[in-house]
Short mmCIF file of C-alpha atoms in Angstrom, two decimals:
data_model
loop_
_atom_site.label_atom_id
_atom_site.label_comp_id
_atom_site.label_asym_id
_atom_site.label_seq_id
_atom_site.Cartn_x
_atom_site.Cartn_y
_atom_site.Cartn_z
CA MET J 1 -18.14 -53.76 18.76
CA PRO J 2 -15.83 -50.77 19.25
CA SER J 3 -16.21 -47.87 16.87
CA VAL J 4 -13.45 -47.19 14.40
CA ASP J 5 -12.04 -43.68 14.29
CA ASN J 6 -11.58 -42.79 10.61
CA ASN J 7 -9.01 -40.16 11.53
CA ASN J 8 -6.62 -42.91 12.56
CA ASN J 9 -6.43 -44.01 8.93
CA LYS J 10 -5.26 -40.62 7.76
CA LYS J 11 -1.56 -40.19 7.20
CA PRO J 12 -0.02 -37.26 9.07
CA VAL J 13 1.01 -34.25 7.02
CA THR J 14 4.79 -33.99 7.03
CA LEU J 15 7.29 -31.52 5.62
CA THR J 16 7.98 -34.01 2.84
CA HIS J 17 4.30 -33.96 1.82
CA ILE J 18 4.22 -30.17 2.00
CA TYR J 19 7.40 -29.92 -0.06
CA GLY J 20 5.96 -32.28 -2.66
CA THR J 21 2.73 -30.28 -2.89
CA LEU J 22 4.69 -27.05 -3.25
CA THR J 23 6.74 -28.66 -6.03
CA THR J 24 3.58 -29.60 -7.92
CA ILE J 25 2.18 -26.08 -7.50
CA GLN J 26 5.48 -24.58 -8.63
CA SER J 27 5.60 -26.88 -11.66
CA ALA J 28 2.05 -25.95 -12.68
CA SER J 29 2.80 -22.24 -12.36
CA ALA J 30 5.99 -22.69 -14.39
CA LEU J 31 4.01 -24.34 -17.17
CA ALA J 32 1.48 -21.50 -17.18
CA PHE J 33 4.15 -18.80 -17.21
CA SER J 34 6.05 -20.63 -19.97
CA THR J 35 3.09 -20.03 -22.29
CA PHE J 36 3.72 -16.31 -21.97
CA VAL J 37 7.50 -16.75 -22.28
CA LEU J 38 7.11 -18.70 -25.54
CA MET J 39 5.00 -15.95 -27.10
CA HIS J 40 7.24 -13.17 -25.82
CA GLY J 41 10.38 -14.98 -26.95
CA ALA J 42 8.93 -15.66 -30.40
CA GLN J 43 8.45 -11.93 -30.87
CA VAL J 44 12.16 -11.25 -30.41
CA ILE J 45 13.43 -14.34 -32.25
CA SER J 46 11.28 -13.49 -35.29
CA ALA J 47 13.58 -10.51 -35.89
CA ASN J 48 16.20 -13.00 -37.07
CA VAL J 49 13.90 -13.86 -39.98
CA GLY J 50 12.14 -10.62 -40.86
CA GLY J 51 13.92 -7.90 -38.94
CA ALA J 52 12.27 -5.37 -36.65
CA GLN J 53 9.24 -5.17 -38.94
CA LEU J 54 8.33 -8.83 -38.43
CA ALA J 55 9.13 -8.58 -34.72
CA ASN J 56 6.66 -5.71 -34.36
CA ARG J 57 4.02 -7.58 -36.33
CA THR J 58 4.47 -10.63 -34.14
CA LEU J 59 4.30 -8.41 -31.07
CA LEU J 60 1.04 -6.80 -32.17
CA LEU J 61 -0.40 -10.20 -33.08
CA THR J 62 0.42 -12.05 -29.85
CA ARG J 63 0.38 -9.32 -27.21
CA PRO J 64 -3.43 -9.03 -27.00
CA ILE J 65 -3.51 -12.69 -25.97
CA TYR J 66 -1.54 -12.22 -22.77
CA GLN J 67 -2.32 -8.57 -22.02
CA ASP J 68 -6.03 -9.18 -21.65
CA LYS J 69 -6.89 -8.16 -18.07
CA GLY J 70 -8.01 -11.57 -16.89
CA ILE J 71 -5.32 -13.51 -18.71
CA GLU J 72 -2.50 -11.18 -17.69
CA THR J 73 -3.54 -11.39 -14.05
CA THR J 74 -3.53 -15.19 -14.05
CA LEU J 75 -1.19 -16.29 -16.84
CA VAL J 76 1.58 -13.73 -16.34
CA VAL J 77 1.47 -11.98 -12.97
CA GLY J 78 -0.43 -14.67 -11.09
CA SER J 79 1.65 -17.62 -12.25
CA ALA J 80 4.89 -15.70 -11.66
CA LEU J 81 3.89 -14.79 -8.09
CA VAL J 82 2.80 -18.36 -7.34
CA HIS J 83 6.05 -19.71 -8.77
CA VAL J 84 8.16 -17.34 -6.68
CA ALA J 85 6.12 -17.83 -3.50
CA SER J 86 6.20 -21.62 -3.70
CA GLY J 87 9.91 -21.50 -4.53
CA LEU J 88 10.68 -19.36 -1.50
CA ALA J 89 8.60 -21.65 0.71
CA LYS J 90 10.55 -24.65 -0.58
CA PHE J 91 13.79 -22.76 0.00
CA SER J 92 12.92 -22.27 3.68
CA ILE J 93 12.17 -25.99 4.03
CA ARG J 94 15.49 -26.89 2.41
CA LEU J 95 17.30 -24.60 4.83
CA TYR J 96 15.67 -26.49 7.69
CA TRP J 97 16.55 -29.86 6.18
CA LYS J 98 20.11 -28.75 5.57
CA GLN J 99 20.64 -28.61 9.34
CA PHE J 100 20.22 -32.38 9.36
CA GLY J 101 22.49 -32.95 6.37
CA HIS J 102 19.71 -33.74 3.89
CA ASN J 103 20.67 -33.37 0.23
CA THR J 104 17.82 -31.87 -1.82
CA ALA J 105 19.66 -31.45 -5.12
CA HIS J 106 17.81 -32.90 -8.11
CA PRO J 107 19.94 -34.60 -10.80
CA ALA J 108 17.58 -33.57 -13.61
CA LEU J 109 18.31 -29.88 -13.04
CA LEU J 110 21.36 -28.03 -14.31
CA PRO J 111 23.80 -26.66 -11.71
CA TYR J 112 22.67 -23.47 -9.94
CA HIS J 113 19.13 -23.83 -11.30
CA ARG J 114 17.59 -22.57 -8.07
CA LEU J 115 20.12 -19.79 -7.54
CA VAL J 116 19.60 -18.49 -11.07
CA GLY J 117 15.85 -18.50 -10.48
CA HIS J 118 16.20 -16.45 -7.30
CA LEU J 119 18.56 -13.97 -8.97
CA GLN J 120 16.09 -13.49 -11.83
CA ILE J 121 13.40 -12.07 -9.55
CA PRO J 122 14.69 -8.45 -9.45
CA VAL J 123 15.58 -8.60 -13.17
CA VAL J 124 12.06 -9.67 -14.14
CA ILE J 125 10.54 -7.00 -11.88
CA LEU J 126 12.71 -4.29 -13.46
CA HIS J 127 11.83 -5.48 -16.98
CA PHE J 128 8.12 -5.47 -16.11
CA TYR J 129 8.40 -1.98 -14.65
CA LEU J 130 10.23 -0.68 -17.73
CA THR J 131 8.08 -2.25 -20.42
CA ARG J 132 4.65 -2.40 -18.79
CA LEU J 133 4.24 -0.07 -15.83
CA LEU J 134 6.10 2.98 -17.13
CA PRO J 135 4.10 3.12 -20.40
CA ILE J 136 0.86 2.71 -18.42
CA GLU J 137 1.94 5.46 -16.06
CA ARG J 138 2.62 7.84 -18.95
CA TYR J 139 -0.09 6.92 -21.46
CA GLY J 140 -2.60 4.92 -19.44
CA ASP J 141 -1.93 1.97 -21.75
CA SER J 142 1.00 0.10 -23.27
CA SER J 143 -0.74 -1.86 -26.02
CA PHE J 144 0.40 0.50 -28.78
CA ILE J 145 4.08 0.49 -27.77
CA ASP J 146 6.21 -1.51 -30.20
CA PHE J 147 9.86 -2.56 -30.15
CA GLY J 148 10.83 1.03 -30.90
CA TYR J 149 10.72 1.54 -27.13
CA ILE J 150 13.35 -1.12 -26.50
CA ALA J 151 15.28 -0.07 -29.62
CA TRP J 152 15.57 3.47 -28.25
CA GLY J 153 17.09 2.11 -25.06
CA LEU J 154 19.47 -0.17 -26.96
CA GLN J 155 20.64 2.77 -29.07
CA ASN J 156 20.78 5.49 -26.43
CA ARG J 157 21.19 3.64 -23.12
CA PRO J 158 23.04 0.56 -24.38
CA ILE J 159 24.80 -0.45 -21.17
CA PHE J 160 21.61 -0.47 -19.13
CA THR J 161 19.28 -1.86 -21.81
CA TYR J 162 21.58 -4.53 -23.20
CA GLY J 163 22.71 -5.42 -19.70
CA LEU J 164 19.15 -5.80 -18.43
CA HIS J 165 17.83 -7.81 -21.36
CA ILE J 166 20.85 -10.05 -21.89
CA THR J 167 20.78 -10.87 -18.17
CA LEU J 168 17.06 -11.56 -18.48
CA ILE J 169 17.56 -13.76 -21.55
CA LEU J 170 20.45 -15.79 -20.16
CA GLY J 171 18.90 -16.28 -16.74
CA SER J 172 15.40 -17.06 -17.99
CA MET J 173 16.54 -19.47 -20.69
CA TYR J 174 18.91 -21.28 -18.33
CA HIS J 175 16.24 -21.64 -15.65
CA ALA J 176 13.52 -22.67 -18.11
CA VAL J 177 15.59 -25.15 -20.11
CA SER J 178 16.99 -26.64 -16.91
CA GLY J 179 13.58 -27.34 -15.44
CA VAL J 180 11.44 -28.16 -18.48
CA ASN J 181 11.64 -31.96 -18.29
CA PHE J 182 11.28 -31.89 -14.50
CA VAL J 183 8.03 -29.91 -14.84
CA PHE J 184 6.53 -32.29 -17.39
CA GLU J 185 7.60 -35.37 -15.44
CA ARG J 186 6.13 -33.88 -12.27
CA LEU J 187 2.79 -32.98 -13.83
CA PHE J 188 2.29 -35.66 -16.47
CA GLY J 189 4.77 -38.43 -15.69
CA LYS J 190 3.79 -41.76 -14.21
CA LYS J 191 4.36 -42.17 -10.51
CA LYS J 192 7.35 -44.30 -9.76
CA VAL J 193 6.66 -47.62 -8.13
CA ILE J 194 8.82 -48.12 -5.08
CA ALA J 195 10.52 -51.46 -5.23
CA ASP J 196 10.01 -53.98 -2.45
CA LYS J 197 12.96 -53.64 -0.11
CA THR J 198 12.81 -57.34 0.66
CA SER J 199 13.35 -58.33 -2.97
CA LYS J 200 16.79 -59.60 -3.78
CA VAL J 201 18.56 -57.53 -6.40
CA SER J 202 22.18 -58.21 -7.19
CA GLN J 203 24.72 -55.47 -6.65
CA HIS J 204 25.72 -55.79 -10.30
CA SER J 205 22.16 -55.12 -11.47
CA LYS J 206 21.96 -52.04 -9.27
CA SER J 207 25.26 -50.80 -10.66
CA VAL J 208 24.16 -51.30 -14.27
CA GLU J 209 20.85 -49.55 -13.61
CA GLN J 210 22.57 -46.62 -11.94
CA GLN J 211 25.02 -46.33 -14.82
CA SER J 212 22.11 -46.24 -17.26
CA ILE J 213 20.44 -43.48 -15.23
CA ASN J 214 23.67 -41.47 -15.11
CA ASN J 215 24.11 -41.77 -18.88
CA ARG J 216 20.55 -40.60 -19.47
CA ILE J 217 21.03 -37.61 -17.15
CA ASN J 218 24.28 -36.68 -18.90
CA ARG J 219 22.58 -36.82 -22.31
CA GLN J 220 19.74 -34.65 -21.05
CA ARG J 221 22.16 -32.10 -19.64
CA LEU J 222 24.06 -31.96 -22.91
CA LEU J 223 20.83 -31.38 -24.84
CA LYS J 224 19.78 -28.71 -22.35
CA LYS J 225 23.07 -26.86 -22.72
CA GLY J 226 22.70 -26.93 -26.49
CA ALA J 227 19.11 -25.66 -26.30
CA PHE J 228 20.15 -22.94 -23.86
CA ALA J 229 22.94 -21.76 -26.16
CA ALA J 230 20.74 -21.80 -29.28
CA LEU J 231 17.79 -19.99 -27.69
CA SER J 232 19.99 -17.40 -26.00
CA LEU J 233 21.85 -16.70 -29.22
CA GLY J 234 18.59 -16.33 -31.14
CA LEU J 235 17.15 -13.92 -28.59
CA VAL J 236 20.28 -11.79 -28.22
CA SER J 237 20.76 -11.57 -31.98
CA GLY J 238 17.09 -10.60 -32.26
CA LEU J 239 17.71 -7.70 -29.89
CA VAL J 240 20.68 -6.54 -31.95
CA ILE J 241 18.68 -6.71 -35.18
CA ILE J 242 15.77 -4.80 -33.64
CA SER J 243 18.18 -2.08 -32.53
CA ARG J 244 19.86 -1.78 -35.93
CA ASP J 245 16.65 -2.00 -37.97
CA THR J 246 14.76 0.65 -36.02
CA THR J 247 15.69 4.03 -37.49
CA LYS J 248 12.54 6.06 -36.87
CA ILE J 249 11.25 6.42 -33.30
CA PRO J 250 8.49 9.07 -33.22
CA LEU J 251 8.08 8.88 -29.43
CA ARG J 252 11.81 9.14 -28.73
CA PHE J 253 11.45 12.13 -26.38
CA ASP J 254 8.80 10.33 -24.35
CA PHE J 255 10.97 7.23 -24.22
CA GLU J 256 13.93 9.27 -23.02
CA SER J 257 11.82 10.65 -20.19
CA MET J 258 10.61 7.16 -19.25
CA TYR J 259 14.09 5.63 -19.22
CA SER J 260 15.35 8.54 -17.12
CA LYS J 261 13.04 7.45 -14.31
CA ILE J 262 15.17 4.34 -13.93
CA ILE J 263 18.72 5.39 -14.75
CA GLY J 264 18.34 9.13 -14.23
CA VAL J 265 20.44 10.21 -17.22
#
């Protein structure tokens, strides 16, 4: 009896499989990074309720969670790097597929979801450099820095500071809200059962089903746009309140020196 080669039963690895695996990895990293974004966003939004004082309290309460060495490396920096790396790898595959006329757009995502994500990379890096690396460079630590640091920039370097953070808010919220249901469906949703191609389905049934899908997608997009507008407004107004509420900044001369390393004025 001839021996059976088990390798013959293995399905070959294709670009489609690789792309799918990268999508799962990217979704998992997005979920991890979103934990940090929720805490960081809550700090700013809380200013709408209790002003800069509550924002600083929320900052001091939640920051130790994600600035722990191990957690920051994995939850913040690690997940962000994995998300970007897998996204760039997928981008290269899409460029290859585009040569053959393949459409890789996903209906669940808002328009320009991927482009906004790519454009956010330098903005996030600059924000991280300003709020994390510069304080560490000057003091050896940033855990004692409160929103007075950002408030100083909003008051004294408004074009740069408002421009940076409003761009960060709008881009991050758009990208996150656009992809949230896709991430959860990818990680926790049930796998779709592919229908038997030999089964007879009337053209009318297909049309009705497609119309139902289109209506659901349109409702989701409308909800996403509303969530994006509400979250962005809450975060931007939080920034404004933090700026107006903060009147005493003891480290203002240090902050001026730190900001000057970026904008030079």
